[in-house]
mmCIF file of C-alpha atoms and ligand atoms in Angstrom:
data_model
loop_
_atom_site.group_PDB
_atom_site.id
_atom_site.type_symbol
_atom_site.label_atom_id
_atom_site.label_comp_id
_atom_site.label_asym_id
_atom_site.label_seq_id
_atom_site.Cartn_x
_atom_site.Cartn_y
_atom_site.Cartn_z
ATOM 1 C CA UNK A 1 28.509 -0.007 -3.788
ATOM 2 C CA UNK A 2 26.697 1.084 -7.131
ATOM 3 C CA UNK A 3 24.452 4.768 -6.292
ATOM 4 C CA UNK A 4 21.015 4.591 -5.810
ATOM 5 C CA UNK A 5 19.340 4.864 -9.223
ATOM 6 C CA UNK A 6 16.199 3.706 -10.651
ATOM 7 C CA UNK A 7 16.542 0.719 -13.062
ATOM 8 C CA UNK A 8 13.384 -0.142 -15.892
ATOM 9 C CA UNK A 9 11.586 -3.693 -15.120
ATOM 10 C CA UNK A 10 11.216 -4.003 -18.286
ATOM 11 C CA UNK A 11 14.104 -2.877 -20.625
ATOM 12 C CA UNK A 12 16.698 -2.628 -18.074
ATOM 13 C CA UNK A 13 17.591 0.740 -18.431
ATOM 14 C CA UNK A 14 19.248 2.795 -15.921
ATOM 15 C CA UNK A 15 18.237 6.308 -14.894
ATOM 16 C CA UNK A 16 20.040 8.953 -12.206
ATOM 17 C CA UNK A 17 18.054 10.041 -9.551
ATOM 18 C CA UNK A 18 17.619 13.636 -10.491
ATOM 19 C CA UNK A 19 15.657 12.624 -13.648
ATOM 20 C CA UNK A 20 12.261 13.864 -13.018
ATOM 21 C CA UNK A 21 10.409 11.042 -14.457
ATOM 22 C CA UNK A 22 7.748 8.079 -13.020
ATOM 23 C CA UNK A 23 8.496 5.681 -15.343
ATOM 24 C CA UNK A 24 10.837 4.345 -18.117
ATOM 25 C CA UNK A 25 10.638 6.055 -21.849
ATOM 26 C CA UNK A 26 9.527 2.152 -22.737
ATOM 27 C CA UNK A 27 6.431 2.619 -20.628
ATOM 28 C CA UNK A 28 8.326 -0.071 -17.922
ATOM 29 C CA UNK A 29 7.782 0.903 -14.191
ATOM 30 C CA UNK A 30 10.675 1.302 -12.201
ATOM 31 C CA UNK A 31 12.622 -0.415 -9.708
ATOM 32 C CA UNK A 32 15.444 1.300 -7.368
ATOM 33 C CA UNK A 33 18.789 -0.707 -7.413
ATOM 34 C CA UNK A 34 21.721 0.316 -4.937
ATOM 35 C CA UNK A 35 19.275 0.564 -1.610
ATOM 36 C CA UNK A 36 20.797 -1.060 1.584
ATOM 37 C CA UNK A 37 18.916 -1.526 4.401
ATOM 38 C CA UNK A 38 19.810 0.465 7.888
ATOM 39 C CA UNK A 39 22.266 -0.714 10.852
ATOM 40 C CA UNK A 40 19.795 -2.405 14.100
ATOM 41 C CA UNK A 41 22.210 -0.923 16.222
ATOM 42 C CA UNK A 42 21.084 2.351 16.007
ATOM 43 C CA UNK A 43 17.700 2.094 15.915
ATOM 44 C CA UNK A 44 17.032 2.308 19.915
ATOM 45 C CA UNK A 45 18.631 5.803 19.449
ATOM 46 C CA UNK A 46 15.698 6.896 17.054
ATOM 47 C CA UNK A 47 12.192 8.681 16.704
ATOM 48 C CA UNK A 48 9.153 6.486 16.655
ATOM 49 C CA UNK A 49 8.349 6.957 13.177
ATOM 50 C CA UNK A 50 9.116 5.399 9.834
ATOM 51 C CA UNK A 51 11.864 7.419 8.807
ATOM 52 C CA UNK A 52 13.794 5.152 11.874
ATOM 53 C CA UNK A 53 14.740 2.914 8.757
ATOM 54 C CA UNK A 54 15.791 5.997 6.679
ATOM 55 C CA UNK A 55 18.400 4.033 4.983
ATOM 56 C CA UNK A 56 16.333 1.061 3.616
ATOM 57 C CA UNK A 57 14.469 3.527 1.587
ATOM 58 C CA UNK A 58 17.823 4.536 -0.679
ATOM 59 C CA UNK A 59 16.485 8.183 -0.480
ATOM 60 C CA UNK A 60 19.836 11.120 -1.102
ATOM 61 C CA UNK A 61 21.359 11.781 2.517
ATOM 62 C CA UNK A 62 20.508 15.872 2.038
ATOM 63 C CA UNK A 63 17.030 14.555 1.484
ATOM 64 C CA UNK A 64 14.554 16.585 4.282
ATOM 65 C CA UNK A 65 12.020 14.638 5.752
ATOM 66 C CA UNK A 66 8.457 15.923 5.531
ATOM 67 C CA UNK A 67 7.117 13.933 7.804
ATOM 68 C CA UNK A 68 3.998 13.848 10.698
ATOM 69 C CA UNK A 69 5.696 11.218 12.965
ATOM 70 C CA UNK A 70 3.581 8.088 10.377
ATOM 71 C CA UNK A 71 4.008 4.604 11.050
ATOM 72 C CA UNK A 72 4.943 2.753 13.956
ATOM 73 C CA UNK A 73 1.341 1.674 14.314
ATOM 74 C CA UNK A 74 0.834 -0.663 17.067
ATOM 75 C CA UNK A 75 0.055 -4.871 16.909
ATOM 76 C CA UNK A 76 -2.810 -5.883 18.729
ATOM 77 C CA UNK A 77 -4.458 -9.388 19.922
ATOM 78 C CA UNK A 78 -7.879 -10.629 19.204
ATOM 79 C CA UNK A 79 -9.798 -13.799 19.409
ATOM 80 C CA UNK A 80 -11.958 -14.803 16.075
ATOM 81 C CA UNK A 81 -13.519 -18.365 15.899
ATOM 82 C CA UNK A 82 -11.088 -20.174 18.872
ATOM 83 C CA UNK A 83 -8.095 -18.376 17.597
ATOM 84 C CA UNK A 84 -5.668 -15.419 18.496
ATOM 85 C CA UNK A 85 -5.173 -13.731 15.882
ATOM 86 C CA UNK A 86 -2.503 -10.374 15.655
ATOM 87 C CA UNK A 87 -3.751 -6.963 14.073
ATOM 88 C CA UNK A 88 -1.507 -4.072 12.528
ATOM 89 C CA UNK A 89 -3.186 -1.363 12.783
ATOM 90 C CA UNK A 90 -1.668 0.485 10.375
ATOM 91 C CA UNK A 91 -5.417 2.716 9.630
ATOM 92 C CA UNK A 92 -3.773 4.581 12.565
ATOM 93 C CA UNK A 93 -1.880 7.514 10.674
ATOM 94 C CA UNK A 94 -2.870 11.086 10.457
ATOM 95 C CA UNK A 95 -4.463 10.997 7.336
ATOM 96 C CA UNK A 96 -6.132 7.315 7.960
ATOM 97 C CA UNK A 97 -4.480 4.808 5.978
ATOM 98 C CA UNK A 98 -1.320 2.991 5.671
ATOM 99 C CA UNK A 99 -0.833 5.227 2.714
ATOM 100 C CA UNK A 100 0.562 7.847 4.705
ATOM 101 C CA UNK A 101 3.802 5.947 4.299
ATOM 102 C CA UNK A 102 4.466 5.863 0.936
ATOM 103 C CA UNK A 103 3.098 9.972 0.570
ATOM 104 C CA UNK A 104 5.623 10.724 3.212
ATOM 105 C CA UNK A 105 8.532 9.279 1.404
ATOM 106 C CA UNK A 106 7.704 10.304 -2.298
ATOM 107 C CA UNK A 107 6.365 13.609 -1.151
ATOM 108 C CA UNK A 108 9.910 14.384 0.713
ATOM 109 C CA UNK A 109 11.778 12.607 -2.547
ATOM 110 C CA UNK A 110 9.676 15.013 -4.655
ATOM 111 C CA UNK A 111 10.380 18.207 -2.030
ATOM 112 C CA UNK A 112 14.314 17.661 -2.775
ATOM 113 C CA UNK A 113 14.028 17.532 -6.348
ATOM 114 C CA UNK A 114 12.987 20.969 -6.391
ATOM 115 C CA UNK A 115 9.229 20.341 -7.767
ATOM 116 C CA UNK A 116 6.549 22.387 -6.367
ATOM 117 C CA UNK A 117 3.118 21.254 -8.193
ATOM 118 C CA UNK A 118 2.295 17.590 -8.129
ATOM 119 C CA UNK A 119 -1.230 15.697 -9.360
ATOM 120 C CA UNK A 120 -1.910 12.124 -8.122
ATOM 121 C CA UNK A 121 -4.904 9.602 -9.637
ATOM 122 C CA UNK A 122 -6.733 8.443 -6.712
ATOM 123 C CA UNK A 123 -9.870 6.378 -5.255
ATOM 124 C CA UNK A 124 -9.297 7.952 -1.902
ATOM 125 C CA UNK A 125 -6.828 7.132 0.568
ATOM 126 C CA UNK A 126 -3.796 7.708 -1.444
ATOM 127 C CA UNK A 127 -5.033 11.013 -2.542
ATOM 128 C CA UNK A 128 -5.987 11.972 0.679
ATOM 129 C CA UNK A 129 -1.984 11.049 2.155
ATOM 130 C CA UNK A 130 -0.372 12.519 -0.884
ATOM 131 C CA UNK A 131 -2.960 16.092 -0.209
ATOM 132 C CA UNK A 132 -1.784 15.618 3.498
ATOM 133 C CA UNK A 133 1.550 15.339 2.813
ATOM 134 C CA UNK A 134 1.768 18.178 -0.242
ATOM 135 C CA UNK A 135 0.008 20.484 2.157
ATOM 136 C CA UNK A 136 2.544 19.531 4.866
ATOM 137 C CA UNK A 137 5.820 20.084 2.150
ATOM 138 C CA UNK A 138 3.913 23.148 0.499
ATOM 139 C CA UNK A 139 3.010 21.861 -2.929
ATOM 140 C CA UNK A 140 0.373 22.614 -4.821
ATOM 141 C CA UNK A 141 -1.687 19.330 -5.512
ATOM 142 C CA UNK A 142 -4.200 18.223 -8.062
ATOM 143 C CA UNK A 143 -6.130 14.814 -7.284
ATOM 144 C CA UNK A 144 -7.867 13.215 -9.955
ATOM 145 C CA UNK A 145 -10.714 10.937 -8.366
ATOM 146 C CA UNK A 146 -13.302 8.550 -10.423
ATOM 147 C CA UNK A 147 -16.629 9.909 -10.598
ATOM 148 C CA UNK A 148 -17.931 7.394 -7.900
ATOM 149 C CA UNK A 149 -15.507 7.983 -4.665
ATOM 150 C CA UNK A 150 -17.249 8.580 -1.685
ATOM 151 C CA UNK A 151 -18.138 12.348 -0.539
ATOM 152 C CA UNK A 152 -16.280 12.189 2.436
ATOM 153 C CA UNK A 153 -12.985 11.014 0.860
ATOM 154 C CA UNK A 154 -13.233 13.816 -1.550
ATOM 155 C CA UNK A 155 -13.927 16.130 1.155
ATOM 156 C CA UNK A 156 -10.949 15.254 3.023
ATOM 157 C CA UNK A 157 -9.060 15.720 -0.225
ATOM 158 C CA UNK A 158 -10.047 19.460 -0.279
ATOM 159 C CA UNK A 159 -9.800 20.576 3.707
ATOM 160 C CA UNK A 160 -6.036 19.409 2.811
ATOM 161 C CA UNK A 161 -6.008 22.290 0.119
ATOM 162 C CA UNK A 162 -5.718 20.026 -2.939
ATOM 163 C CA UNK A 163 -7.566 20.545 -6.406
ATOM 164 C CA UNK A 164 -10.111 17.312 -6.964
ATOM 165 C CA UNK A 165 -11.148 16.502 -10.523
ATOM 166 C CA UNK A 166 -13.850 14.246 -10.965
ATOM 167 C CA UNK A 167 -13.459 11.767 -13.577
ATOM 168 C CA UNK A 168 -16.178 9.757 -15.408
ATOM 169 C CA UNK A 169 -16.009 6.575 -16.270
ATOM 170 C CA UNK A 170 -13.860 3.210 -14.289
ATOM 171 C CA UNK A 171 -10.670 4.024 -12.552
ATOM 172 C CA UNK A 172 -8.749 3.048 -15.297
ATOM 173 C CA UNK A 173 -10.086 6.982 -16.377
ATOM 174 C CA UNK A 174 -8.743 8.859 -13.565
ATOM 175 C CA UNK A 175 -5.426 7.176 -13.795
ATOM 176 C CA UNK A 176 -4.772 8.037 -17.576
ATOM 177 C CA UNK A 177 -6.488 11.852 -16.876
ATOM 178 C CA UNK A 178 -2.842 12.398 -14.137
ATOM 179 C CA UNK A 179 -0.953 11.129 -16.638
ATOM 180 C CA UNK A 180 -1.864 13.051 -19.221
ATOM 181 C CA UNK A 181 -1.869 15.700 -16.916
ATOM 182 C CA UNK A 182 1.908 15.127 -16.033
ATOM 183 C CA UNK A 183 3.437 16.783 -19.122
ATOM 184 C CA UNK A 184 2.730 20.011 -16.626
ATOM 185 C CA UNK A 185 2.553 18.558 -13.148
ATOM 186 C CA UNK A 186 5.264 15.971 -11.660
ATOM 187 C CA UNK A 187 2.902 12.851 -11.361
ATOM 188 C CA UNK A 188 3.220 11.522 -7.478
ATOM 189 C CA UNK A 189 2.187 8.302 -8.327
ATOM 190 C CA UNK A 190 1.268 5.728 -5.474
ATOM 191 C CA UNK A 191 0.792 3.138 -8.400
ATOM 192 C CA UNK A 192 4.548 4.451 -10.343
ATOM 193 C CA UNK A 193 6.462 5.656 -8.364
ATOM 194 C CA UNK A 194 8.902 3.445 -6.527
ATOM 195 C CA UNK A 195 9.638 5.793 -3.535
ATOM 196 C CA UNK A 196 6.215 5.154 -2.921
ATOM 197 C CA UNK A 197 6.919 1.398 -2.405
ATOM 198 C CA UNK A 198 10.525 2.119 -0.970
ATOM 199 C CA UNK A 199 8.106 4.057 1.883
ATOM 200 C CA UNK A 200 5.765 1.366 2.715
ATOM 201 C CA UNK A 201 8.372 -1.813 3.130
ATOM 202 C CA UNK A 202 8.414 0.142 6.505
ATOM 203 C CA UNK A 203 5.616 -1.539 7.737
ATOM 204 C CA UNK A 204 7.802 -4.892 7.266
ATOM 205 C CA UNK A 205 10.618 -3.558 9.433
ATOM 206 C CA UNK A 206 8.136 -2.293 12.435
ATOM 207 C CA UNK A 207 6.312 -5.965 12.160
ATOM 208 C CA UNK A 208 9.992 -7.533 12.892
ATOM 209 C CA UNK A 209 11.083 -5.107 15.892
ATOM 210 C CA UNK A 210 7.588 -4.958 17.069
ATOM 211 C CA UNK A 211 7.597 -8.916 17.399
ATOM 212 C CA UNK A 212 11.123 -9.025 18.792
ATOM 213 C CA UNK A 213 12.992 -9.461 15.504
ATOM 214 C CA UNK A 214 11.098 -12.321 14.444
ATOM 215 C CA UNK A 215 8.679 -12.686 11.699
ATOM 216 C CA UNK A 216 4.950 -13.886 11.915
ATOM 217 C CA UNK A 217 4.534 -17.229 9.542
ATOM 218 C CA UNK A 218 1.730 -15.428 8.007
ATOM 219 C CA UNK A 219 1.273 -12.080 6.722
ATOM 220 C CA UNK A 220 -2.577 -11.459 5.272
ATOM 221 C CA UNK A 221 -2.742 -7.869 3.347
ATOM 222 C CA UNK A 222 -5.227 -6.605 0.763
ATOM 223 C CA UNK A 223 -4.247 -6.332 -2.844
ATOM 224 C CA UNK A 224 -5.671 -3.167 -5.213
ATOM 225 C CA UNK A 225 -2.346 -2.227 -6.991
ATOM 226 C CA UNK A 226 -0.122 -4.598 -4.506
ATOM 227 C CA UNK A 227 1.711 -1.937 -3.666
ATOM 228 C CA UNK A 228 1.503 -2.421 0.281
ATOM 229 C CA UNK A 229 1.744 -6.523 -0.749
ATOM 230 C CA UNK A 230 5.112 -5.588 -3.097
ATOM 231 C CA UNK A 231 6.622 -2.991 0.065
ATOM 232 C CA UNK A 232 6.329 -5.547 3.206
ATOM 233 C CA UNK A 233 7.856 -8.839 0.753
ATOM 234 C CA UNK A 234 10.656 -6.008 0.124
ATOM 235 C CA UNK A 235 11.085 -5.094 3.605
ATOM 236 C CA UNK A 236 10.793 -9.020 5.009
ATOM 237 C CA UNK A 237 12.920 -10.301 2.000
ATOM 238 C CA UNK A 238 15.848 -7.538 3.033
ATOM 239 C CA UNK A 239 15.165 -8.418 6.455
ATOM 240 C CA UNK A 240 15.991 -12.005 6.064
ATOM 241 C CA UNK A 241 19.106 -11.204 3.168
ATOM 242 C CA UNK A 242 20.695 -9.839 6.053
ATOM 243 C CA UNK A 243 20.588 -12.473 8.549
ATOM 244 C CA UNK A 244 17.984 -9.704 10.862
ATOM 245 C CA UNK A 245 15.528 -12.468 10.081
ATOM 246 C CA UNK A 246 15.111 -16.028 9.296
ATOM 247 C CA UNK A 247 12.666 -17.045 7.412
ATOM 248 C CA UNK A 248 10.117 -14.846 5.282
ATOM 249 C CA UNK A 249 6.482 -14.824 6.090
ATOM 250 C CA UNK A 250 4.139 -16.585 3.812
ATOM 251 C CA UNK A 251 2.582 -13.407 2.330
ATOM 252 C CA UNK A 252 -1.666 -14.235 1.467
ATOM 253 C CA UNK A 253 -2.922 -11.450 -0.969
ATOM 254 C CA UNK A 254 -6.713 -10.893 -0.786
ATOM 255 C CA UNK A 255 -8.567 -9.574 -3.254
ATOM 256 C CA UNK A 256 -12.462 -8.520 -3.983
ATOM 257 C CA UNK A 257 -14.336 -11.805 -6.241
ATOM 258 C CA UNK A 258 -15.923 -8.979 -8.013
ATOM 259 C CA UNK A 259 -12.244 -7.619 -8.913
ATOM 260 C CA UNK A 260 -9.506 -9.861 -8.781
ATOM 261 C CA UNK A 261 -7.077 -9.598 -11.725
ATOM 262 C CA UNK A 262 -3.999 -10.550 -9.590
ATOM 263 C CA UNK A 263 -5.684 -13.752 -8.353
ATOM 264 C CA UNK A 264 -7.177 -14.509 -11.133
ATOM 265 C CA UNK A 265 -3.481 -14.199 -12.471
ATOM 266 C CA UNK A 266 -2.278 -16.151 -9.679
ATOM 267 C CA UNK A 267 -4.500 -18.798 -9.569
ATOM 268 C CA UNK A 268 -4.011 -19.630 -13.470
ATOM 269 C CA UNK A 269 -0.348 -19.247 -12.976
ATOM 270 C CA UNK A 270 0.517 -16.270 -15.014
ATOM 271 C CA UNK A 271 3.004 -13.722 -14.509
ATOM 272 C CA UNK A 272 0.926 -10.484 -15.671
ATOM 273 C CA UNK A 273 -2.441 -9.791 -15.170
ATOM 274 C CA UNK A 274 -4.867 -9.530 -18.384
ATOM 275 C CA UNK A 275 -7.613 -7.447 -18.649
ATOM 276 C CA UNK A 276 -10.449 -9.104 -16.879
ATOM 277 C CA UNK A 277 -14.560 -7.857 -16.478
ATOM 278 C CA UNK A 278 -15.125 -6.512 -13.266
ATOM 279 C CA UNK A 279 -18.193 -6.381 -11.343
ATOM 280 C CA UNK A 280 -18.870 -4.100 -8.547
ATOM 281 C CA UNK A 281 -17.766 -4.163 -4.792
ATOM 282 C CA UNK A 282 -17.833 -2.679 -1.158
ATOM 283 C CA UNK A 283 -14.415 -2.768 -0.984
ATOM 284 C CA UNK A 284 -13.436 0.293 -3.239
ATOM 285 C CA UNK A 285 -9.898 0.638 -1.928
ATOM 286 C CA UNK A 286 -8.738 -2.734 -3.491
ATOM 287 C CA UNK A 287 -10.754 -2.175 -6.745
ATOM 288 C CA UNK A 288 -7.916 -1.716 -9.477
ATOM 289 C CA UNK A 289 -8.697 -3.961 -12.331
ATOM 290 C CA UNK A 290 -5.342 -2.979 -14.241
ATOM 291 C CA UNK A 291 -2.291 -3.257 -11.489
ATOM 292 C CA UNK A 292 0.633 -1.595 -12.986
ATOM 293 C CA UNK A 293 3.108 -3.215 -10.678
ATOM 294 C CA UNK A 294 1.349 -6.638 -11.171
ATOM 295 C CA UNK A 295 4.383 -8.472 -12.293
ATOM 296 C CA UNK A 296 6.360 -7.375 -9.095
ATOM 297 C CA UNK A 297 3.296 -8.635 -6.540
ATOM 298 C CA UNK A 298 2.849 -11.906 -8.522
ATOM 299 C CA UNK A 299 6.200 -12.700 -7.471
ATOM 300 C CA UNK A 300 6.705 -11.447 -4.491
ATOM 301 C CA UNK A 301 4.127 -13.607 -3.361
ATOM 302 C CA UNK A 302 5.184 -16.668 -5.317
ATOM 303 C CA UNK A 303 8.797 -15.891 -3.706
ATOM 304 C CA UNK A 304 7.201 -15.865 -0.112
ATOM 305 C CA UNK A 305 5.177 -19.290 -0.755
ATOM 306 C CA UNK A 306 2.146 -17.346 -0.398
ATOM 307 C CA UNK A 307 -1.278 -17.057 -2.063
ATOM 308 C CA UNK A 308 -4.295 -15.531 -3.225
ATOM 309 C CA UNK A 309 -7.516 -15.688 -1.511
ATOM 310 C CA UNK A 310 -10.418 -13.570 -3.457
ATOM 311 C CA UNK A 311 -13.706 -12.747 -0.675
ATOM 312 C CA UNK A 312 -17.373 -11.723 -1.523
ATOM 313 C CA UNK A 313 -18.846 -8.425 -0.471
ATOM 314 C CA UNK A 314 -20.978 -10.250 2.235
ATOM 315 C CA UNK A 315 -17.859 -12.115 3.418
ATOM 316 C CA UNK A 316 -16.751 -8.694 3.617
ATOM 317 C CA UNK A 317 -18.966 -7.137 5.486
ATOM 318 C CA UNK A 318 -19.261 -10.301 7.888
ATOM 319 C CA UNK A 319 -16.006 -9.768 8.779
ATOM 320 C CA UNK A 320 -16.446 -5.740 9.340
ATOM 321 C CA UNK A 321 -19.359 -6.658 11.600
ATOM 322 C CA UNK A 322 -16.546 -8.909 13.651
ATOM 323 C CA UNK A 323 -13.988 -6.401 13.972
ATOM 324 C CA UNK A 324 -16.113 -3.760 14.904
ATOM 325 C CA UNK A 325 -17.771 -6.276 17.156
ATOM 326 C CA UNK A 326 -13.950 -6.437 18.625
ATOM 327 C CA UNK A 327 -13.965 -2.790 19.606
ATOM 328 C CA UNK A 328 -11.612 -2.812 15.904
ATOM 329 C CA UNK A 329 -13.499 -0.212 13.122
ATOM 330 C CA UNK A 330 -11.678 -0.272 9.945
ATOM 331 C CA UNK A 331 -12.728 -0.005 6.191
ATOM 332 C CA UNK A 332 -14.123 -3.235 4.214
ATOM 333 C CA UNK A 333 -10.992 -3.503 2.209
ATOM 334 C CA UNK A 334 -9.058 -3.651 5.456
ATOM 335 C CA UNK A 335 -12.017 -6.013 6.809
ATOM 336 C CA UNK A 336 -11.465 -8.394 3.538
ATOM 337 C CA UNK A 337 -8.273 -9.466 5.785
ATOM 338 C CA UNK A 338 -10.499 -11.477 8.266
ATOM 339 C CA UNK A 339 -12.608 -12.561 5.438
ATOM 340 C CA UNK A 340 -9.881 -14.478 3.949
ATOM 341 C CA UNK A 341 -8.361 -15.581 6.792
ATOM 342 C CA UNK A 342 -11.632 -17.827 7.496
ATOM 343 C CA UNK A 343 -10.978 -19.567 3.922
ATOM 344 C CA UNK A 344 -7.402 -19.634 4.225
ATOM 345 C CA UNK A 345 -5.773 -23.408 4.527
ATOM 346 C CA UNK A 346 -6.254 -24.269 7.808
ATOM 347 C CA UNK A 347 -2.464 -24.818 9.024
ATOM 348 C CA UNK A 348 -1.733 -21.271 7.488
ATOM 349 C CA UNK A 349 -4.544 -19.830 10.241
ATOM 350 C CA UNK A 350 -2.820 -20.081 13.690
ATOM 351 C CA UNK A 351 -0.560 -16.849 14.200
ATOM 352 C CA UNK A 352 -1.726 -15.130 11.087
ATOM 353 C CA UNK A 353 -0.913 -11.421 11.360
ATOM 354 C CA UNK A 354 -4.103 -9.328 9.499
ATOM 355 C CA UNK A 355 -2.318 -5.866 7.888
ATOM 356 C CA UNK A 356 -5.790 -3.159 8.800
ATOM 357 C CA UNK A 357 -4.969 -0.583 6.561
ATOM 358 C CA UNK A 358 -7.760 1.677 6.501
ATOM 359 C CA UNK A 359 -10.053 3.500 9.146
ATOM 360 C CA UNK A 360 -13.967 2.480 9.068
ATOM 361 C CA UNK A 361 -14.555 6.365 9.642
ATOM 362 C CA UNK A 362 -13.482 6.371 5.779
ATOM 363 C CA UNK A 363 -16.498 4.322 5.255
ATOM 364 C CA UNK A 364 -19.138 5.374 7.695
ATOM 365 C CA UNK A 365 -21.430 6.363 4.684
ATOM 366 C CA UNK A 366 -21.251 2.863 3.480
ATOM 367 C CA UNK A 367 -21.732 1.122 6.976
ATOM 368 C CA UNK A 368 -24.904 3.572 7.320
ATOM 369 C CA UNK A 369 -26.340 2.020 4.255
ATOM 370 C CA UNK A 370 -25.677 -1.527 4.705
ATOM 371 C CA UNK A 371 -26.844 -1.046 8.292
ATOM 372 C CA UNK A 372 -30.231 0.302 7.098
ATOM 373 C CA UNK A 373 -30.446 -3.179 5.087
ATOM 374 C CA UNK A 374 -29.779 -1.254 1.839
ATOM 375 C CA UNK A 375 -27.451 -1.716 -0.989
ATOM 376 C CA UNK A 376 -24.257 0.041 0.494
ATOM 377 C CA UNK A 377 -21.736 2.007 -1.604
ATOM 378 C CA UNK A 378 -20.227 -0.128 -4.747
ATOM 379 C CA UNK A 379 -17.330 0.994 -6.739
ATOM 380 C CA UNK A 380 -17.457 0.459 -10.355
ATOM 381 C CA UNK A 381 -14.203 -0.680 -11.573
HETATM 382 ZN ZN1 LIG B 1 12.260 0.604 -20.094
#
């Protein structure tokens, strides 16, 4: 079996472990190469948390968890429009998002490499799970955050003890700031890094024991980076390599019409994503108009016979209304999920499983606003 190392998706290149880089020297994001996945057997032995699948995340065995007992978030039924549809609520984490996965993973990764100050680029919830998690591991943490994130994201940012710059300008702006900032800090990168990824195809895993080993036909998950889109096809598509599964979900990405550079991709059958105009939208979580990792959601959702579906702002906040009407408050990038679903083809809508990744007490301020009949908050992207 060859060691876990990271491999460039770009050039190829191979690099240990203990090299305390993000990316390749070419600029190419990495992959890891030489993960396995862990034994089933032992799982009814285990902790009800995500590091129950320790081995499918091809972290070093003397590698300490820092971790606040994340993931396992439970699957519930609800009725929308004459059908039963299934909800991960996976906004149920201690720092609110499904983020909390990936931050526990890379923050442990970055804990046993010895590095004690990190900075992260941010439009919230990942900067808020990294904070929670660097606070957690002891690390000093500086969050860079585009000038238009909402108060209280920022604010939960700083009660975890973390440094938040404000950047001007899109969120293309904050993103170059940490990495120009990395020469001095290790950049924990939700968008680079792929321990970050490696934490989130836990999700995947809890989906198949949670359904009694089985797979739903369709998965529906926002898309800002794809990160949480590229984890769960890595997890299912494991899964079903070694015979735990049978067939992989059809994976439906969902994206914001006023920011969609992976559907637009998608739709016009491309393989990268090209710089596209961007408008403004509710849905700030999902609002990346330059995915990094673009190339690795493309086809993981080409490999899983899934789609794209791109959803307006009202759609958006439609759907919010129903889920909240469903005693179900989550985010509108979460609540894009539902959106979609009602434009998805219609033999792709019975069983759909609807990935909530973000709490709606994120985005109170915003639901305040719209509920007053005014303009709620818009990222610029
Ligand atoms: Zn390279």
């Amino acid at each position: 079996m060859i060691p876990v190392s990271y491999r460039c998706t770009v050039c190829g290149r191979i690099y240990p472990l203990q090299e305390k880089i993000f990316r390749c020297g070419c600029g190419g994001f990495f992959e890891l190469q030489g993960v396995s996945l862990f034994d089933k057997s032992k799982l009814k032995l285990r902790m009800r948390s995500i590091w129950r699948y320790r081995e499918a995340f091809g972290v070093p065995d003397d590698l300490v968890q820092i971790s606040m007992e994340e993931g396992c978030t439970p699957i519930v039924e609800r009725r929308f429009d004459g059908f039963s549809l299934r909800l991960k609520m996976d906004f149920m984490q201690p720092s609110g998002s499904f983020k909390d996965r990936g931050a526990s993973v890379l923050v442990s990764f970055i804990s046993w490499m010895g590095i004690k100050e990190i900075c992260e680029d941010s439009s919230g919830n990942a900067g808020a799970a990294v904070s929670a998690y660097a606070a957690a591991a002891g690390l000093k943490c500086t969050v860079f955050v585009p000038s238009y994130t909402p108060e209280s994201k920022i604010t939960q940012i700083r009660m975890y003890g973390a440094e938040v710059v404000r950047v001007p300008g899109k969120r293309q702006d904050a993103n170059d700031a940490a990495i120009s900032k990395s020469s001095s800090s290790f950049y924990a990168s939700h968008l680079w890094h792929p321990f970050f990824v490696m934490g989130l195809k836990s999700a995947a895993f809890e989906i198949w024991e949670d359904l009694g080993e089985m797979l739903p036909p369709v998965v529906i998950v926002p898309v800002g980076s794809g990160g949480f889109l590229e984890g769960l096809y890595l997890g299912f598509d494991s899964l079903v390599r070694s015979g735990y599964a049978k067939k992989l979900p059809k994976i439906i990405g969902v994206q914001a019409s006023a920011c969609a550079p992976v559907h637009t991709a998608f739709v016009n059958s491309q393989n990268e994503c090209a710089e596209i105009h961007t408008g403004v939208t509710v849905a700030e979580g999902i609002a990346v108009s330059r995915p990094p990792r673009a190339r690795a959601v493309l086809s993981a959702l080409r490999k899983s016979g899934g789609y794209t579906v791109a959803v307006e702002d009202g759609e958006i906040l439609d759907a919010a209304r129903s889920l909240s009407g469903a005693g179900v408050y989550v985010e509108p990038t979460s609540a894009s999920t539902l959106a979609a679903w009602r434009k998805i083809r219609s033999e792709d809508r019975e069983n759909a499983l609807l990935v909530l990744t973000g709490s709606g007490l994120k985005a109170t301020d915003t639901y305040g606003t719209f509920l007053q009949g005014g303009d709620a908050h818009r990222s610029r992207v």
